Structure formats: C-alpha cells, structure tokens
Coordinates of N, CA, C and O in Angstrom, one line a residue:
M1 N -5.2 186.9 82.0 CA -6.0 186.0 82.7 C -6.7 185.1 81.7 O -7.3 185.6 80.7
S2 N -6.8 183.9 81.9 CA -7.4 183.0 81.0 C -8.9 183.2 81.0 O -9.5 183.6 82.0
T3 N -9.6 182.8 79.9 CA -11.0 183.0 79.9 C -11.7 182.1 80.9 O -12.7 182.6 81.6
T4 N -11.2 180.9 81.1 CA -11.9 180.1 82.1 C -11.7 180.6 83.5 O -12.7 180.6 84.3
Q5 N -10.6 181.2 83.9 CA -10.4 181.8 85.2 C -11.3 183.0 85.3 O -11.9 183.2 86.3
S6 N -11.3 183.8 84.2 CA -12.2 185.0 84.2 C -13.6 184.6 84.5 O -14.3 185.2 85.3
D7 N -14.1 183.6 83.7 CA -15.5 183.2 83.9 C -15.8 182.6 85.2 O -16.8 182.9 85.8
R8 N -14.8 181.9 85.8 CA -15.0 181.3 87.1 C -15.0 182.4 88.2 O -15.9 182.3 89.0
L9 N -14.1 183.4 88.1 CA -14.2 184.5 89.0 C -15.4 185.3 88.9 O -16.0 185.6 89.9
R10 N -15.8 185.6 87.7 CA -17.1 186.3 87.5 C -18.3 185.6 88.1 O -19.1 186.1 88.8
G11 N -18.3 184.2 87.9 CA -19.4 183.4 88.5 C -19.4 183.4 90.0 O -20.5 183.4 90.6
L12 N -18.2 183.5 90.6 CA -18.2 183.6 92.1 C -18.5 185.0 92.6 O -19.1 185.1 93.7
V13 N -18.0 186.0 91.9 CA -18.1 187.4 92.4 C -19.4 188.1 92.1 O -20.0 188.8 93.0
E14 N -20.0 187.8 90.9 CA -21.1 188.5 90.5 C -22.3 188.4 91.5 O -23.0 189.4 91.8
P15 N -22.7 187.2 92.0 CA -23.8 187.1 92.9 C -23.6 188.0 94.2 O -24.5 188.6 94.7
L16 N -22.3 188.0 94.7 CA -22.0 188.8 95.8 C -22.2 190.3 95.6 O -22.6 191.1 96.4
V17 N -21.8 190.7 94.4 CA -21.9 192.1 94.0 C -23.4 192.5 93.8 O -23.8 193.5 94.3
H18 N -24.1 191.7 93.2 CA -25.6 191.9 93.0 C -26.3 191.9 94.3 O -27.3 192.7 94.5
A19 N -25.9 191.1 95.3 CA -26.5 191.1 96.6 C -26.4 192.5 97.3 O -27.2 192.8 98.2
K20 N -25.4 193.2 96.9 CA -25.2 194.6 97.5 C -25.8 195.7 96.6 O -25.5 196.9 96.8
D21 N -26.6 195.2 95.6 CA -27.3 196.2 94.7 C -26.3 197.0 93.9 O -26.4 198.2 93.7
L22 N -25.2 196.3 93.5 CA -24.1 197.0 92.7 C -24.0 196.3 91.4 O -24.5 195.2 91.2
D23 N -23.4 197.0 90.4 CA -23.1 196.4 89.1 C -21.6 196.0 89.0 O -20.8 196.9 89.5
L24 N -21.3 194.9 88.5 CA -19.9 194.5 88.3 C -19.4 195.1 87.0 O -19.9 194.7 86.0
E25 N -18.5 196.0 87.1 CA -18.0 196.7 85.9 C -16.8 196.0 85.3 O -16.7 196.0 84.1
E26 N -15.9 195.5 86.1 CA -14.7 195.0 85.6 C -14.0 194.0 86.6 O -14.1 194.2 87.8
I27 N -13.4 193.0 86.1 CA -12.6 192.1 86.8 C -11.2 192.0 86.1 O -11.2 191.7 84.9
E28 N -10.1 192.2 86.8 CA -8.8 192.2 86.2 C -7.9 191.4 87.1 O -7.8 191.7 88.3
V29 N -7.2 190.5 86.5 CA -6.2 189.7 87.3 C -4.8 190.0 86.6 O -4.7 189.9 85.4
S30 N -3.9 190.3 87.4 CA -2.5 190.6 86.9 C -1.5 190.1 88.0 O -1.9 189.7 89.1
R31 N -0.2 190.3 87.7 CA 0.8 189.9 88.6 C 1.4 191.2 89.2 O 1.6 192.2 88.5
A32 N 1.8 191.2 90.4 CA 2.5 192.3 91.1 C 3.7 191.6 91.8 O 3.6 191.3 93.0
G33 N 4.8 191.4 91.1 CA 5.9 190.7 91.7 C 5.5 189.2 91.8 O 5.0 188.6 90.9
R34 N 5.7 188.7 93.0 CA 5.3 187.3 93.2 C 3.9 187.1 93.5 O 3.4 186.0 93.5
R35 N 3.2 188.1 93.8 CA 1.8 188.1 94.2 C 0.9 188.3 93.0 O 1.2 189.0 92.0
G36 N -0.3 187.7 93.1 CA -1.3 188.0 92.1 C -2.1 189.3 92.5 O -2.1 189.6 93.7
L37 N -2.7 189.9 91.6 CA -3.5 191.1 91.9 C -4.9 190.9 91.3 O -5.0 190.7 90.1
L38 N -5.9 190.9 92.1 CA -7.3 190.8 91.6 C -8.0 192.1 91.9 O -8.2 192.5 93.0
R39 N -8.3 192.8 90.8 CA -9.0 194.1 90.9 C -10.4 194.0 90.4 O -10.7 193.5 89.3
I40 N -11.3 194.4 91.3 CA -12.8 194.3 91.0 C -13.3 195.7 91.1 O -13.2 196.4 92.1
V41 N -14.0 196.2 90.0 CA -14.6 197.5 89.9 C -16.1 197.3 89.9 O -16.6 196.6 89.1
V42 N -16.8 198.1 90.8 CA -18.2 198.0 91.0 C -18.8 199.4 90.9 O -18.1 200.4 91.2
D43 N -20.1 199.5 90.6 CA -20.7 200.8 90.5 C -22.2 200.7 90.7 O -22.7 199.5 90.8
S44 N -22.9 201.8 90.9 CA -24.3 201.8 91.0 C -24.8 203.2 90.5 O -24.0 204.1 90.4
D45 N -26.1 203.3 90.4 CA -26.7 204.6 90.0 C -26.4 205.7 91.0 O -26.3 206.8 90.6
E46 N -26.3 205.3 92.2 CA -26.1 206.3 93.3 C -24.6 206.4 93.7 O -24.3 207.1 94.6
G47 N -23.7 205.7 92.9 CA -22.3 205.7 93.3 C -22.1 204.6 94.3 O -23.0 203.9 94.7
V48 N -20.8 204.5 94.7 CA -20.4 203.5 95.7 C -19.7 204.1 96.9 O -18.7 204.8 96.7
E49 N -20.2 203.8 98.1 CA -19.6 204.3 99.3 C -18.4 203.4 99.6 O -18.4 202.2 99.3
L50 N -17.5 204.0 100.4 CA -16.3 203.3 100.8 C -16.6 202.1 101.7 O -16.1 201.0 101.5
D51 N -17.6 202.3 102.5 CA -18.1 201.2 103.4 C -18.6 200.0 102.6 O -18.4 198.8 102.9
A52 N -19.3 200.3 101.5 CA -19.8 199.2 100.6 C -18.7 198.4 100.0 O -18.7 197.2 99.9
C53 N -17.6 199.1 99.6 CA -16.5 198.5 99.0 C -15.8 197.6 100.0 O -15.4 196.5 99.7
A54 N -15.7 198.1 101.3 CA -15.0 197.3 102.3 C -15.8 196.0 102.6 O -15.3 194.9 102.8
E55 N -17.2 196.2 102.8 CA -18.0 195.0 103.0 C -17.9 194.0 101.9 O -17.8 192.8 102.2
L56 N -18.0 194.5 100.7 CA -17.9 193.6 99.5 C -16.6 192.9 99.5 O -16.5 191.7 99.2
S57 N -15.5 193.6 99.8 CA -14.2 193.1 99.8 C -14.1 191.9 100.8 O -13.5 190.8 100.4
R58 N -14.6 192.1 102.0 CA -14.6 191.0 102.9 C -15.4 189.8 102.4 O -14.9 188.6 102.6
A59 N -16.6 190.0 101.8 CA -17.4 188.9 101.3 C -16.7 188.1 100.2 O -16.7 186.9 100.2
I60 N -16.1 188.9 99.3 CA -15.4 188.3 98.2 C -14.1 187.5 98.7 O -13.9 186.4 98.2
S61 N -13.4 188.1 99.6 CA -12.2 187.4 100.2 C -12.6 186.1 100.8 O -11.9 185.1 100.6
E62 N -13.7 186.1 101.6 CA -14.1 184.8 102.2 C -14.5 183.8 101.1 O -14.1 182.6 101.2
K63 N -15.2 184.2 100.1 CA -15.6 183.3 99.0 C -14.4 182.8 98.3 O -14.3 181.6 97.9
L64 N -13.4 183.6 98.0 CA -12.2 183.2 97.3 C -11.4 182.2 98.1 O -10.8 181.3 97.6
D65 N -11.3 182.5 99.4 CA -10.6 181.6 100.3 C -11.3 180.2 100.4 O -10.6 179.2 100.4
E66 N -12.6 180.2 100.4 CA -13.3 178.9 100.4 C -13.1 178.1 99.1 O -13.0 176.8 99.2
T67 N -13.0 178.7 98.0 CA -13.0 178.0 96.7 C -11.6 177.9 96.1 O -11.4 177.2 95.2
E68 N -10.6 178.6 96.7 CA -9.2 178.7 96.2 C -9.2 179.0 94.7 O -8.4 178.5 93.9
A69 N -10.1 179.9 94.3 CA -10.2 180.3 92.9 C -9.0 181.1 92.4 O -8.7 181.1 91.2
M70 N -8.2 181.7 93.3 CA -7.0 182.4 93.0 C -5.8 181.5 93.1 O -4.7 182.0 93.0
G71 N -6.0 180.2 93.4 CA -4.8 179.3 93.5 C -4.3 179.4 94.9 O -4.9 180.0 95.8
E72 N -3.1 178.8 95.1 CA -2.5 178.7 96.4 C -1.6 179.9 96.7 O -1.2 180.1 97.9
G73 N -1.2 180.6 95.7 CA -0.2 181.7 95.9 C -0.9 182.9 96.6 O -2.1 183.0 96.7
E74 N 0.0 183.8 97.0 CA -0.5 185.1 97.6 C -1.1 186.0 96.5 O -0.7 186.0 95.4
Y75 N -2.1 186.7 96.9 CA -2.7 187.7 96.0 C -3.2 188.9 96.8 O -3.5 188.8 98.0
V76 N -3.4 190.0 96.1 CA -4.0 191.2 96.7 C -5.3 191.4 96.1 O -5.5 191.3 94.8
L77 N -6.3 191.7 96.9 CA -7.7 191.9 96.4 C -8.0 193.4 96.5 O -7.8 194.0 97.6
E78 N -8.4 194.1 95.4 CA -8.8 195.5 95.4 C -10.2 195.5 94.9 O -10.5 195.0 93.9
V79 N -11.1 196.2 95.7 CA -12.5 196.4 95.3 C -12.7 197.9 95.4 O -12.4 198.5 96.4
S80 N -13.1 198.5 94.2 CA -13.2 199.9 94.2 C -14.3 200.3 93.2 O -14.8 199.5 92.5
S81 N -14.6 201.6 93.2 CA -15.6 202.1 92.2 C -14.7 202.7 91.1 O -13.5 202.9 91.2
P82 N -15.4 202.9 89.9 CA -14.6 203.4 88.8 C -14.2 204.8 89.1 O -14.8 205.5 89.8
G83 N -13.1 205.2 88.4 CA -12.6 206.6 88.6 C -13.6 207.6 88.0 O -14.4 207.3 87.2
A84 N -13.5 208.8 88.4 CA -14.4 209.9 87.9 C -14.3 210.1 86.4 O -15.3 210.5 85.8
D85 N -13.1 209.8 85.9 CA -12.9 210.1 84.4 C -12.9 208.8 83.6 O -12.3 208.7 82.6
R86 N -13.5 207.7 84.1 CA -13.5 206.5 83.4 C -14.2 206.5 82.1 O -15.1 207.4 81.9
P87 N -13.8 205.6 81.2 CA -14.5 205.6 79.9 C -16.0 205.2 80.0 O -16.3 204.4 80.9
L88 N -16.8 205.8 79.2 CA -18.2 205.4 79.1 C -18.3 204.4 78.0 O -18.1 204.7 76.8
T89 N -18.7 203.2 78.3 CA -18.7 202.1 77.3 C -20.1 201.4 77.2 O -20.4 200.8 76.3
Q90 N -20.9 201.6 78.3 CA -22.2 200.9 78.2 C -23.3 202.0 78.4 O -23.1 203.1 79.0
H91 N -24.5 201.6 78.0 CA -25.7 202.5 78.1 C -25.8 203.1 79.5 O -26.0 204.3 79.7
R92 N -25.7 202.2 80.5 CA -25.9 202.7 81.9 C -24.9 203.7 82.3 O -25.1 204.6 83.2
H93 N -23.7 203.7 81.7 CA -22.6 204.7 82.1 C -23.1 206.0 81.6 O -22.9 207.0 82.3
Y94 N -23.7 206.1 80.4 CA -24.2 207.4 79.9 C -25.3 207.9 80.8 O -25.4 209.1 81.1
V95 N -26.2 207.0 81.1 CA -27.4 207.4 82.0 C -26.9 208.0 83.3 O -27.3 209.0 83.8
R96 N -25.9 207.3 83.9 CA -25.3 207.8 85.2 C -24.6 209.1 85.0 O -24.4 209.9 86.0
A97 N -24.1 209.4 83.8 CA -23.4 210.7 83.5 C -24.3 211.8 83.1 O -23.8 212.9 82.8
T98 N -25.6 211.6 83.1 CA -26.5 212.7 82.8 C -26.3 213.9 83.7 O -26.2 213.7 84.9
G99 N -26.1 215.0 83.0 CA -25.8 216.3 83.8 C -24.4 216.6 83.8 O -24.0 217.7 84.2
R100 N -23.5 215.6 83.4 CA -22.1 215.8 83.5 C -21.5 216.2 82.2 O -22.1 216.0 81.1
L101 N -20.4 216.8 82.2 CA -19.6 217.2 81.0 C -18.8 216.0 80.5 O -18.2 215.3 81.3
V102 N -18.9 215.7 79.2 CA -18.2 214.6 78.7 C -17.4 215.0 77.5 O -17.7 216.0 76.8
K103 N -16.3 214.3 77.2 CA -15.5 214.5 76.0 C -15.7 213.3 75.1 O -15.5 212.1 75.5
L104 N -16.2 213.6 73.9 CA -16.6 212.5 73.0 C -15.7 212.6 71.8 O -15.4 213.7 71.2
Q105 N -15.2 211.4 71.3 CA -14.6 211.3 70.0 C -15.6 210.7 69.1 O -16.1 209.6 69.4
L106 N -15.9 211.4 68.0 CA -17.0 211.0 67.1 C -16.4 210.6 65.7 O -15.4 211.2 65.3
S107 N -17.1 209.8 65.0 CA -16.8 209.5 63.6 C -18.2 209.6 62.9 O -19.0 208.6 63.0
V108 N -18.4 210.7 62.3 CA -19.7 210.9 61.6 C -19.4 211.0 60.1 O -18.7 211.9 59.6
D109 N -20.0 210.1 59.4 CA -19.8 210.0 57.9 C -18.3 210.0 57.5 O -17.9 210.7 56.6
G110 N -17.5 209.3 58.3 CA -16.1 209.1 58.0 C -15.2 210.3 58.5 O -14.0 210.2 58.4
A111 N -15.8 211.3 59.0 CA -15.1 212.5 59.5 C -14.9 212.4 61.0 O -15.9 212.1 61.7
D112 N -13.7 212.5 61.5 CA -13.5 212.4 63.0 C -13.7 213.8 63.6 O -13.3 214.8 63.0
E113 N -14.2 213.8 64.8 CA -14.5 215.1 65.5 C -14.4 214.8 67.0 O -14.7 213.8 67.5
E114 N -13.9 215.8 67.7 CA -13.9 215.8 69.2 C -14.8 216.8 69.7 O -14.9 218.0 69.2
L115 N -15.6 216.5 70.7 CA -16.6 217.3 71.2 C -16.7 217.3 72.7 O -16.6 216.2 73.3
V116 N -16.8 218.4 73.4 CA -17.0 218.5 74.8 C -18.4 219.1 75.0 O -18.6 220.2 74.5
A117 N -19.2 218.3 75.7 CA -20.6 218.8 75.9 C -21.2 218.2 77.2 O -20.6 217.2 77.7
R118 N -22.3 218.7 77.6 CA -23.0 218.2 78.8 C -24.1 217.3 78.3 O -24.9 217.6 77.4
I119 N -24.2 216.1 79.0 CA -25.3 215.2 78.6 C -26.6 215.7 79.3 O -26.7 215.8 80.5
L120 N -27.6 215.9 78.5 CA -28.9 216.4 79.0 C -29.9 215.2 79.1 O -30.6 215.1 80.1
A121 N -29.8 214.3 78.2 CA -30.7 213.1 78.2 C -30.1 212.0 77.4 O -29.3 212.2 76.5
V122 N -30.5 210.8 77.8 CA -30.0 209.6 77.1 C -31.2 208.7 76.8 O -32.1 208.5 77.6
D123 N -31.3 208.2 75.6 CA -32.3 207.2 75.2 C -31.6 206.0 74.6 O -30.3 205.9 74.6
E124 N -32.3 205.1 74.0 CA -31.7 203.8 73.5 C -30.8 204.1 72.3 O -29.9 203.3 72.1
K125 N -31.0 205.2 71.6 CA -30.3 205.4 70.3 C -29.1 206.4 70.5 O -28.2 206.4 69.6
G126 N -29.2 207.3 71.5 CA -28.2 208.3 71.5 C -28.3 209.3 72.7 O -29.0 209.0 73.7
L127 N -27.7 210.4 72.5 CA -27.6 211.4 73.6 C -28.1 212.8 73.1 O -27.8 213.2 71.9
D128 N -28.7 213.5 74.0 CA -29.1 214.9 73.7 C -28.0 215.7 74.5 O -27.9 215.4 75.8
L129 N -27.3 216.6 73.9 CA -26.2 217.3 74.5 C -26.4 218.8 74.5 O -27.2 219.3 73.6
E130 N -25.8 219.4 75.4 CA -25.7 220.9 75.4 C -24.2 221.2 75.2 O -23.3 220.9 76.0
V131 N -23.9 221.8 74.0 CA -22.5 222.2 73.7 C -22.3 223.6 74.2 O -23.0 224.6 73.8
P132 N -21.3 223.8 75.1 CA -21.1 225.2 75.6 C -20.7 226.1 74.5 O -20.0 225.8 73.6
G133 N -21.1 227.4 74.7 CA -20.8 228.4 73.7 C -19.3 228.8 73.9 O -18.8 228.7 75.0
V134 N -18.7 229.3 72.8 CA -17.3 229.7 72.9 C -17.3 231.3 72.8 O -18.1 231.9 72.0
K135 N -16.5 231.9 73.6 CA -16.3 233.3 73.6 C -17.6 234.1 73.8 O -17.9 235.0 73.0
G136 N -18.3 233.8 74.8 CA -19.6 234.5 75.1 C -20.8 234.1 74.3 O -21.9 234.7 74.6
R137 N -20.7 233.2 73.4 CA -21.8 232.7 72.6 C -22.7 231.8 73.5 O -22.2 231.2 74.4
K138 N -24.0 231.7 73.1 CA -24.9 230.8 73.8 C -24.5 229.4 73.5 O -24.0 229.0 72.4
S139 N -24.9 228.5 74.5 CA -24.7 227.1 74.2 C -25.8 226.6 73.2 O -26.8 227.3 73.0
T140 N -25.4 225.5 72.6 CA -26.4 225.0 71.6 C -26.7 223.5 71.9 O -25.9 222.8 72.5
A141 N -27.8 223.1 71.4 CA -28.3 221.7 71.6 C -27.8 220.9 70.4 O -27.6 221.4 69.3
R142 N -27.4 219.6 70.7 CA -27.0 218.7 69.7 C -27.4 217.3 70.0 O -27.3 216.9 71.2
R143 N -27.7 216.5 69.0 CA -28.1 215.1 69.1 C -26.9 214.3 68.6 O -26.4 214.6 67.5
V144 N -26.5 213.3 69.3 CA -25.4 212.4 68.9 C -25.9 211.0 69.0 O -26.4 210.6 70.1
E145 N -25.8 210.2 68.0 CA -26.2 208.8 68.0 C -25.0 207.9 68.6 O -23.9 208.2 68.3
F146 N -25.4 206.9 69.3 CA -24.3 206.0 69.9 C -23.4 205.4 68.8 O -22.3 205.2 69.0
A147 N -24.0 205.2 67.6 CA -23.3 204.6 66.5 C -22.1 205.5 66.1 O -21.1 205.0 65.5
D148 N -22.2 206.8 66.3 CA -21.2 207.7 65.9 C -20.1 208.0 67.0 O -19.1 208.6 66.8
V149 N -20.3 207.4 68.2 CA -19.4 207.6 69.3 C -18.3 206.6 69.2 O -18.5 205.4 69.3
V150 N -17.0 207.0 69.1 CA -15.9 206.1 69.1 C -15.4 205.9 70.5 O -15.0 204.8 70.9
K151 N -15.4 207.0 71.3 CA -14.8 207.0 72.6 C -15.5 208.1 73.4 O -15.8 209.2 72.9
A152 N -15.8 207.9 74.7 CA -16.4 208.9 75.5 C -15.8 208.8 77.0 O -15.6 207.7 77.4
R153 N -15.7 209.9 77.6 CA -15.1 210.0 78.9 C -15.7 211.2 79.7 O -15.8 212.3 79.1
V154 N -16.0 211.0 80.9 CA -16.5 212.1 81.8 C -15.3 213.1 82.0 O -14.2 212.7 82.3
E155 N -15.6 214.4 81.9 CA -14.6 215.4 82.1 C -14.8 215.8 83.6 O -15.9 216.0 84.0
I156 N -13.7 216.0 84.3 CA -13.8 216.4 85.7 C -13.9 217.9 85.7 O -13.2 218.7 85.1
E157 N -14.9 218.3 86.5 CA -15.2 219.8 86.7 C -15.0 220.1 88.1 O -15.7 219.7 89.0
F158 N -14.0 221.0 88.4 CA -13.7 221.4 89.7 C -14.7 222.4 90.3 O -14.9 222.5 91.5
N159 N -15.4 223.1 89.4 CA -16.3 224.2 89.9 C -17.8 223.7 89.7 O -18.7 224.5 89.8
R160 N -18.0 222.4 89.4 CA -19.4 221.9 89.2 C -20.1 221.8 90.5 O -19.6 221.3 91.5
K161 N -21.4 222.2 90.5 CA -22.2 222.0 91.7 C -22.6 220.6 91.8 O -23.1 220.0 90.8
D162 N -22.5 220.0 92.9 CA -23.0 218.7 93.2 C -24.5 218.7 93.3 O -25.2 219.7 93.6
K163 N -25.2 217.6 92.9 CA -26.6 217.5 92.9 C -27.2 217.8 94.3 O -28.2 218.5 94.4
K164 N -26.6 217.5 95.4 CA -27.0 217.8 96.7 C -27.0 219.2 97.0 O -27.9 219.8 97.6
E165 N -26.0 219.9 96.5 CA -26.0 221.4 96.6 C -27.1 222.1 95.8 O -27.7 223.0 96.3
E166 N -27.4 221.6 94.6 CA -28.4 222.2 93.8 C -29.8 222.0 94.4 O -30.7 222.8 94.3
E167 N -30.0 220.8 95.1 CA -31.3 220.6 95.7 C -31.5 221.4 97.0 O -32.6 221.6 97.5
A168 N -30.4 221.8 97.7 CA -30.5 222.5 98.9 C -31.1 223.9 98.8 O -31.2 224.5 97.8

C-alpha cells in the first residue's frame, strides 16, 4: 500500500475508531484475487466486543463508499480486534497485558535470552515480572527494561483464570 493511500485511509478511519473509544492498531491493504482487502485492527483497554466491530465496520464502509478511498474496484473490509497472541509493540500493549504470561526475546549486553514470565507492573522504562519457578522452585521477581526487549508476545494460557472469575 502506498504511503499516501495509507495516510488517506488512516485519516478517514481514525476519527471513526476514536468515536467508539477504540485505538487504531493497524491498517493493512492487500490483494485477494481481483478484490482488494482492507484489514483494520482495533483495540481498547477493556477489549473489543463483536458488536463494536460490526458497528465500526458499517461506519467505515459508509465513509469509504462516500469518498471512494478504495478506488472503484471491489474490496473486502475486515474489522477485528488483535489476536490473543499478537506481538506487544507499544507501551499500551504491555499495560493491557498486565497479569498475563508473556514470552520475551531479550538482548542484554549483547547476549540473547528468551524468557517466559508474568507481567506484574509496567512503567515508562520497563516491566516488573514474575518468572515461574522450575521443578517446584518458587517464582522469582525480575525487572526488564524496554530497551532490552527485542520481541514480546502474550502466551495463551488455557487454564488461566479470567479477571471476572477472580472477582467473583
């Protein structure tokens, strides 16, 4: 997608996304055969409900039809929330992942390290983590600076208690 098309789409879509109290995470335009594919990913601190995606999809579709920003050809519009195991790339992603298990690829003083830990707290400079103990050992606390994080992704936990369950 050209930068001008990307900027134009972002300019059209972002106000609609913010009007629904959501964050615009990604805009991707690609080809699917003869049709174009416009994929828009949105998120919020509380997550995104399916109904919110459907309402936003209708609003974006109307706006795109008014402006012909996608050209005259056919296109498919997808509006969704990020996947559960999406990469953590911005500060707000780490904040939203507080309490979750994450897999981190680190580069500390030139040494590469992979770490799986639970995010306990996030501040402007880094993360406070709880590293699970191995073979019956107690978990340990660890501090990781954002500057040392090469890559981060939420790990899916099938036996993790949901926040609503914990509050009940």
